[in-house]
Coordinates of C-alpha atoms and ligand atoms in Angstrom, one line a residue:
M1 CA 98.3 84.4 100.8
Q2 CA 94.8 85.4 101.1
S3 CA 93.7 87.9 98.6
W4 CA 90.8 90.3 99.3
P5 CA 87.1 90.3 98.7
D6 CA 85.7 90.4 95.1
P7 CA 83.2 93.1 94.6
A8 CA 80.3 92.4 92.2
V9 CA 80.9 93.9 88.8
P10 CA 77.7 94.7 86.9
V11 CA 77.5 93.5 83.3
V12 CA 77.2 96.3 80.8
P13 CA 75.2 95.6 77.7
G14 CA 77.1 95.8 74.4
S15 CA 80.8 95.8 74.0
G16 CA 83.7 98.2 73.3
P17 CA 86.7 98.4 71.0
A18 CA 89.8 96.1 71.7
L19 CA 92.2 97.4 74.3
R20 CA 95.4 99.2 73.2
L21 CA 98.1 99.9 75.7
F22 CA 101.6 101.6 75.5
D23 CA 104.3 98.9 75.7
T24 CA 107.5 100.0 77.3
A25 CA 109.6 97.5 75.3
D26 CA 108.2 98.5 71.9
R27 CA 107.8 102.2 72.9
A28 CA 104.4 102.4 71.1
V29 CA 100.7 101.9 71.9
R30 CA 99.8 98.5 70.6
P31 CA 96.7 96.2 70.8
V32 CA 96.6 93.8 73.7
T33 CA 95.7 90.5 72.2
P34 CA 94.8 87.9 74.8
G35 CA 93.1 84.6 74.4
P36 CA 89.8 83.9 76.2
T37 CA 91.8 84.1 79.5
A38 CA 94.1 87.1 79.8
T39 CA 97.2 86.8 82.0
M40 CA 98.5 89.7 84.0
Y41 CA 101.2 90.0 86.6
V42 CA 101.6 93.2 88.6
C43 CA 104.4 93.8 91.1
G44 CA 103.0 94.0 94.6
I45 CA 104.0 96.1 97.6
T46 CA 107.0 95.7 99.9
P47 CA 104.8 95.7 103.1
Y48 CA 106.2 98.4 105.4
D49 CA 104.6 101.6 104.4
A50 CA 101.3 100.8 102.8
T51 CA 99.4 102.1 101.0
H52 CA 100.4 105.5 99.8
L53 CA 98.8 107.2 96.9
G54 CA 101.5 106.3 94.5
H55 CA 100.9 102.6 95.2
A56 CA 97.1 103.3 94.9
A57 CA 97.5 105.0 91.6
T58 CA 99.4 102.0 90.2
Y59 CA 96.9 99.3 91.4
V60 CA 93.9 101.3 90.4
T61 CA 95.6 101.6 86.9
F62 CA 95.9 97.9 86.6
D63 CA 92.4 97.5 87.9
Q64 CA 91.2 99.6 85.0
V65 CA 93.1 97.2 82.7
N66 CA 91.4 94.3 84.4
R67 CA 88.0 95.9 84.2
V68 CA 88.3 96.7 80.5
L69 CA 89.5 93.1 79.7
R70 CA 86.6 91.6 81.5
D71 CA 84.2 94.1 79.8
L72 CA 85.6 92.6 76.6
G73 CA 84.6 89.2 77.7
H74 CA 87.9 87.8 78.9
E75 CA 88.6 86.0 82.1
V76 CA 91.5 87.6 83.8
N77 CA 94.2 85.5 85.5
Y78 CA 95.7 88.2 87.7
V79 CA 98.7 87.4 89.8
Q80 CA 100.4 89.8 92.3
N81 CA 103.3 89.3 94.7
V82 CA 104.1 90.7 98.1
T83 CA 107.8 91.3 98.8
D84 CA 107.6 90.2 102.4
V85 CA 111.4 89.3 102.6
D86 CA 113.6 92.4 102.0
D87 CA 116.1 94.7 103.6
P88 CA 113.8 97.8 104.0
L89 CA 111.3 95.6 105.8
F90 CA 114.0 94.4 108.2
E91 CA 115.3 97.9 108.8
R92 CA 111.8 99.3 109.6
A93 CA 111.1 96.4 111.9
D94 CA 114.4 96.9 113.7
R95 CA 113.7 100.6 114.0
D96 CA 110.3 100.0 115.5
G97 CA 111.3 97.1 117.6
V98 CA 108.8 94.7 116.0
D99 CA 109.2 91.3 114.4
W100 CA 109.6 91.8 110.5
R101 CA 107.0 89.0 109.9
D102 CA 104.5 90.8 112.1
L103 CA 105.2 94.1 110.3
G104 CA 104.7 92.4 106.9
R105 CA 101.4 90.8 107.9
R106 CA 100.0 94.0 109.4
E107 CA 100.9 96.1 106.4
T108 CA 99.6 93.5 103.9
Q109 CA 96.3 93.5 105.7
L110 CA 96.2 97.4 105.7
F111 CA 96.9 97.1 101.9
R112 CA 94.0 94.6 101.5
D113 CA 91.6 96.9 103.3
D114 CA 92.7 99.9 101.2
M115 CA 92.3 97.9 97.9
T116 CA 88.9 96.8 99.1
A117 CA 87.9 100.3 99.8
L118 CA 89.1 101.5 96.4
R119 CA 87.1 98.7 94.7
V120 CA 90.2 97.2 93.2
L121 CA 89.4 93.6 92.0
P122 CA 91.5 91.2 93.8
P123 CA 94.2 89.0 92.1
R124 CA 93.4 85.4 91.6
D125 CA 96.8 84.4 93.2
Y126 CA 98.3 86.7 95.8
I127 CA 101.7 85.2 96.6
G128 CA 104.2 86.2 99.3
A129 CA 108.0 86.0 98.8
I130 CA 108.1 83.7 101.8
E131 CA 105.7 81.3 100.4
S132 CA 107.6 81.2 97.1
I133 CA 111.1 80.4 98.4
G134 CA 110.8 76.7 97.2
E135 CA 109.9 78.0 93.7
V136 CA 112.9 80.4 93.7
I137 CA 115.3 77.7 94.9
E138 CA 114.2 75.5 92.0
V139 CA 114.7 78.1 89.3
V140 CA 118.1 79.2 90.7
E141 CA 119.3 75.5 90.5
K142 CA 118.2 75.5 86.8
L143 CA 120.0 78.8 86.1
L144 CA 123.2 77.5 87.8
A145 CA 122.9 74.2 85.8
S146 CA 122.6 76.1 82.5
G147 CA 125.4 78.5 83.2
A148 CA 123.2 81.5 83.3
A149 CA 124.1 81.9 87.0
Y150 CA 127.3 81.5 89.0
V151 CA 128.4 81.5 92.6
V152 CA 130.8 84.3 93.6
D153 CA 134.2 83.2 94.7
D154 CA 133.8 84.1 98.4
A155 CA 134.0 81.4 101.1
E156 CA 132.2 83.4 103.7
Y157 CA 129.3 84.7 101.5
P158 CA 128.8 82.5 98.4
D159 CA 126.1 84.6 96.9
V160 CA 124.6 83.5 93.5
Y161 CA 124.4 85.9 90.7
F162 CA 122.7 86.0 87.2
R163 CA 124.8 86.9 84.2
A164 CA 123.5 90.1 82.6
D165 CA 124.7 88.6 79.2
A166 CA 122.8 85.3 79.8
T167 CA 120.3 86.2 77.1
E168 CA 121.0 87.9 73.8
Q169 CA 118.1 90.2 74.0
F170 CA 119.0 91.7 77.4
G171 CA 118.1 95.4 77.5
Y172 CA 115.1 95.3 75.1
E173 CA 112.6 95.9 77.8
S174 CA 113.9 99.2 79.1
G175 CA 115.7 100.1 75.9
Y176 CA 118.2 102.0 78.2
D177 CA 121.8 102.5 77.2
A178 CA 124.7 101.2 79.3
Q179 CA 125.2 104.5 81.3
T180 CA 121.4 104.7 82.2
M181 CA 121.4 101.1 83.2
A182 CA 124.4 101.6 85.4
T183 CA 122.9 104.6 87.2
F184 CA 119.5 103.0 87.8
F185 CA 121.1 99.7 88.9
A186 CA 123.1 101.5 91.6
E187 CA 120.2 103.5 92.7
R188 CA 117.5 100.9 92.7
G189 CA 118.8 98.1 94.9
G190 CA 121.8 96.8 92.7
D191 CA 125.3 96.2 94.0
P192 CA 127.7 97.1 91.1
D193 CA 130.7 97.1 93.4
R194 CA 130.2 93.7 95.0
P195 CA 133.7 92.0 94.6
G196 CA 133.7 88.7 92.7
K197 CA 131.0 89.6 90.2
R198 CA 131.9 89.1 86.6
D199 CA 130.0 92.2 85.4
P200 CA 128.9 95.1 87.6
L201 CA 125.4 94.7 86.2
D202 CA 125.0 91.0 87.2
A203 CA 122.0 90.6 89.5
L204 CA 121.7 88.9 92.8
L205 CA 119.6 85.6 92.7
W206 CA 120.4 84.2 96.1
R207 CA 122.0 86.0 99.1
A208 CA 124.0 83.8 101.4
V209 CA 123.0 84.3 105.0
R210 CA 124.6 87.2 106.9
P211 CA 124.6 87.2 110.8
G212 CA 121.3 88.3 112.1
E213 CA 119.5 87.9 108.7
P214 CA 116.6 85.4 108.2
S215 CA 117.6 82.5 105.9
W216 CA 116.3 79.3 104.3
E217 CA 118.1 76.1 103.5
S218 CA 119.0 75.4 99.8
P219 CA 121.3 73.2 97.8
F220 CA 123.6 76.2 97.3
G221 CA 123.7 77.0 101.1
P222 CA 121.4 78.9 103.4
G223 CA 120.2 82.3 102.4
R224 CA 117.3 84.2 100.9
P225 CA 116.1 85.1 97.4
G226 CA 117.1 88.2 95.4
W227 CA 114.4 90.5 94.3
H228 CA 113.9 90.0 90.5
I229 CA 113.9 86.2 90.7
E230 CA 110.9 86.3 93.1
C231 CA 108.7 88.0 90.6
S232 CA 110.1 85.9 87.7
A233 CA 109.4 82.5 89.5
I234 CA 105.9 83.6 90.8
A235 CA 104.9 84.8 87.3
L236 CA 106.4 81.9 85.3
N237 CA 104.9 79.2 87.5
R238 CA 101.4 80.6 87.3
L239 CA 101.1 82.3 83.9
G240 CA 103.8 80.7 81.8
V241 CA 106.1 82.6 79.5
E242 CA 104.7 85.2 77.0
F243 CA 101.9 86.1 79.4
D244 CA 99.9 89.1 78.3
I245 CA 100.8 92.0 80.7
Q246 CA 103.6 92.7 83.1
G247 CA 102.9 95.8 85.2
G248 CA 104.3 98.2 87.8
G249 CA 105.4 101.7 88.2
N250 CA 108.0 103.2 85.9
D251 CA 110.6 102.9 88.7
L252 CA 110.5 99.2 88.0
I253 CA 111.4 99.4 84.3
F254 CA 115.0 98.9 85.1
P255 CA 116.6 96.9 86.7
H256 CA 113.5 95.0 88.1
H257 CA 111.5 94.2 85.1
E258 CA 114.5 93.9 82.8
F259 CA 116.0 91.2 85.0
S260 CA 112.6 89.5 85.8
A261 CA 112.2 89.2 82.0
A262 CA 115.8 88.0 81.5
H263 CA 115.5 85.4 84.3
G264 CA 112.3 84.0 82.7
E265 CA 113.7 84.0 79.2
A266 CA 116.9 82.3 80.3
L267 CA 114.9 79.6 82.1
T268 CA 112.6 78.9 79.2
N269 CA 114.8 79.6 76.2
T270 CA 112.4 82.2 74.9
R271 CA 112.8 85.7 73.8
R272 CA 109.9 87.6 75.4
F273 CA 108.8 87.1 79.1
A274 CA 105.7 89.3 78.6
R275 CA 103.9 90.5 75.6
H276 CA 103.3 93.9 77.0
Y277 CA 105.3 95.8 79.6
V278 CA 103.0 98.5 81.1
H279 CA 104.3 101.2 83.5
T280 CA 102.6 103.8 85.4
G281 CA 104.0 107.3 86.1
M282 CA 105.1 108.4 89.5
V283 CA 102.7 110.2 91.9
G284 CA 104.4 112.9 94.0
L285 CA 103.9 115.3 96.7
D286 CA 105.4 118.8 97.2
G287 CA 107.4 118.5 94.0
E288 CA 109.0 115.1 94.6
K289 CA 108.1 111.5 93.9
M290 CA 106.2 110.0 96.8
S291 CA 108.5 107.4 98.3
K292 CA 109.2 105.6 101.5
S293 CA 112.7 106.8 101.6
R294 CA 111.7 110.5 101.3
G295 CA 108.8 110.1 103.6
N296 CA 106.5 112.5 101.8
L297 CA 103.6 110.1 101.9
V298 CA 99.9 110.4 101.8
F299 CA 98.2 107.2 103.1
V300 CA 94.9 105.9 101.7
S301 CA 94.2 104.7 105.3
V302 CA 94.7 108.1 106.7
L303 CA 92.4 109.7 104.2
R304 CA 89.8 106.9 105.0
R305 CA 90.2 107.6 108.7
D306 CA 89.5 111.3 108.0
K307 CA 86.2 110.1 106.4
V308 CA 87.3 110.8 102.8
D309 CA 85.0 108.8 100.5
P310 CA 87.3 106.2 98.9
A311 CA 85.3 106.7 95.6
A312 CA 86.7 110.3 95.6
I313 CA 90.2 109.0 96.1
R314 CA 89.8 106.6 93.2
L315 CA 88.3 109.4 91.0
A316 CA 91.2 111.7 91.9
L317 CA 93.6 109.0 90.8
L318 CA 91.8 108.5 87.5
A319 CA 91.7 112.3 86.7
E320 CA 95.1 112.4 85.0
H321 CA 96.6 109.9 82.5
Y322 CA 98.3 106.8 84.1
R323 CA 101.6 107.3 82.4
A324 CA 102.0 111.0 83.4
D325 CA 104.2 111.7 86.4
R326 CA 101.9 113.8 88.6
M327 CA 101.5 115.7 91.8
W328 CA 98.9 115.0 94.5
T329 CA 97.6 118.3 95.9
D330 CA 94.6 119.2 98.2
E331 CA 93.0 120.5 95.0
T332 CA 93.3 117.1 93.3
L333 CA 91.0 115.7 96.1
Q334 CA 88.7 118.7 96.2
T335 CA 88.1 118.5 92.4
A336 CA 87.3 114.8 92.7
L337 CA 84.9 115.4 95.6
T338 CA 83.0 118.0 93.5
R339 CA 83.0 115.7 90.5
L340 CA 81.7 112.8 92.5
G341 CA 78.9 114.9 94.0
R342 CA 77.8 116.0 90.6
W343 CA 77.9 112.4 89.2
R344 CA 75.9 111.2 92.2
S345 CA 73.1 113.8 92.0
A346 CA 72.8 113.1 88.2
A347 CA 72.6 109.4 88.9
A348 CA 69.9 110.0 91.4
S349 CA 67.8 112.0 88.9
S350 CA 64.5 110.4 87.7
N351 CA 65.6 110.7 84.0
G352 CA 68.4 111.9 81.8
P353 CA 69.8 111.8 78.2
D354 CA 70.3 108.3 76.6
A355 CA 73.2 106.5 78.3
A356 CA 74.3 104.3 75.4
P357 CA 76.4 106.9 73.5
V358 CA 78.1 108.0 76.8
I359 CA 78.9 104.4 77.7
A360 CA 80.2 103.9 74.1
R361 CA 82.5 107.0 74.7
I362 CA 83.8 105.7 78.1
R363 CA 84.6 102.4 76.5
Q364 CA 86.4 104.0 73.5
H365 CA 88.5 106.2 75.7
L366 CA 89.5 103.5 78.1
A367 CA 90.5 101.2 75.2
D368 CA 92.7 104.0 73.9
D369 CA 95.6 103.4 76.3
L370 CA 93.3 104.0 79.3
D371 CA 92.5 107.6 78.5
T372 CA 90.7 108.1 81.9
P373 CA 90.7 111.9 81.7
K374 CA 88.5 111.7 78.6
A375 CA 86.4 108.9 80.0
L376 CA 85.7 111.1 83.0
A377 CA 84.9 114.1 80.9
A378 CA 82.3 112.0 79.0
V379 CA 80.5 111.3 82.3
D380 CA 80.9 115.0 83.3
A381 CA 79.0 116.1 80.1
W382 CA 76.2 113.7 80.7
A383 CA 75.9 114.9 84.3
D384 CA 75.8 118.5 83.1
D385 CA 73.0 117.7 80.7
V386 CA 71.0 116.1 83.5
R387 CA 71.6 119.1 85.7
Q388 CA 70.2 121.3 82.8
G389 CA 67.1 119.1 82.5
I390 CA 68.2 117.7 79.1
G391 CA 67.0 114.2 78.4
T392 CA 63.8 112.3 79.2
D393 CA 65.0 108.5 79.5
P394 CA 64.0 107.2 82.9
D395 CA 66.4 104.3 82.6
A396 CA 69.5 106.4 81.8
P397 CA 70.6 107.1 85.4
A398 CA 70.6 103.5 86.5
Q399 CA 72.3 102.4 83.2
L400 CA 75.0 105.0 83.5
S401 CA 75.6 104.2 87.2
A402 CA 76.1 100.5 86.4
A403 CA 78.5 101.3 83.6
V404 CA 80.4 103.7 85.9
D405 CA 80.6 101.1 88.5
A406 CA 81.8 98.3 86.0
L407 CA 84.1 100.3 83.9
L408 CA 85.5 102.9 86.4
G409 CA 85.1 101.2 89.7
I410 CA 83.1 104.1 91.1
E411 CA 79.8 103.4 92.9
L412 CA 77.3 106.2 92.5
H413 CA 74.6 105.1 94.9
Ligands
5CA501 N1 107.7 94.9 96.0 C1 108.3 95.7 94.9 C2 107.8 95.2 93.5 S1 108.1 93.5 93.3 C3 108.0 97.1 95.0 O1 108.4 97.9 94.2 N2 107.2 97.6 96.1 S2 106.8 99.0 96.5 O2 106.0 98.9 97.7 O3 107.9 99.9 96.5 O4 105.9 99.5 95.3 C4 104.7 98.9 94.9 C5 104.3 99.4 93.5 O5 103.9 100.8 93.6 C6 105.3 99.2 92.5 O6 104.6 98.8 91.3 C7 105.8 100.6 92.3 O7 106.3 100.8 91.0 C8 104.7 101.4 92.7 N3 105.0 102.8 93.1 C9 105.8 103.0 94.2 N4 105.9 104.4 94.4 C10 105.0 105.0 93.5 C11 104.6 106.3 93.2 N5 105.2 107.3 93.9 N6 103.7 106.6 92.2 C12 103.3 105.5 91.5 N7 103.6 104.2 91.7 C13 104.4 103.9 92.7
ZN502 ZN1 108.2 92.7 91.2

């Protein structure tokens, strides 16, 4: 699929400390240690209700990771998918009397426009599920051949499943106990009661065609891919195993990322699909997680239509730590608008205090598990000084603007 336009990123003189991020699997903040090219896979949208502020928060977070890695001199090979074949998409298309492919295309385009407005750097490879069906078929064949997968004994619907016990280390990514796994599996798209499965936790790899559902031919019969194998195949084929960062919201910790990892490890006979599993907290509205099923959504496109500056939306999303579950309120946006105004007037001043120590602080806080609240506070303090007439460096406003653009994705002029 087409990605979206790449905004120019200013080069900031100097360099910051190495990036450390919380790893879900190890339950600790650890250094990210990529080679010259860092590799990152972030789970993309299911295109039927894009882009709400929860999505935006997640993609802005990984954009921060991308920006910090680039600032450290790495190339970033960033891959993202689009789940453009899935039940919720079909259901929405049915409800609205539109073709599910058209709905997917329209919502994906809206998402690209929103990401562009938020100055999120595009993935190098942006891959739809439809485009990757050949890749999925290939890996499902391998999993069947190795015994990691099996066909259920059902003449009508011979679905293919992955054995949860195919890898020894299964469960390491989430660290959840059996009860928690069972609960989340049932809540998040799993089918524990499907007759014929060997273990209630076994995950769907290939769904045999049902009447009225789209399907593709395969050596194991016509059907369509399961969810986890889509991300597994797309990541594996572009980044290889033990890529640097697997990302998404914390609602994907289990079963999605556990199984994506297990599929990848079973396919390659390795023990660790990604070196870091990074998860964002959930953004909510009115006391509840923002989700399509609850319908309590605030859309980036609606805010943009109401002429809200996208830089303020981004700043609002960066105001709290990415791992915190948090609520979006009118005040969140108001605070960001005020802050953006202050930063912009300071950036437009003819002089200010030396920018170098502020830039060093921004880098230091971002490297510390993306501590954006502290990074933003460092810019606030500089802007306050400018307002009070402290500082006489005529280059400081332009230097700080360039750093805020490169490191935080916020344009100040
Ligand atoms: N297509 C799958 C991933 S392969 C999917 O989860 N799609 S999604 O449209 O439901 O979500 C897209 C991304 O936004 C995922 O990383 C998800 O974890 C994240 N996300 C969804 N809701 C929220 C929320 N309320 N707050 C923060 N992130 C969210
Ligand atoms: Zn995914």
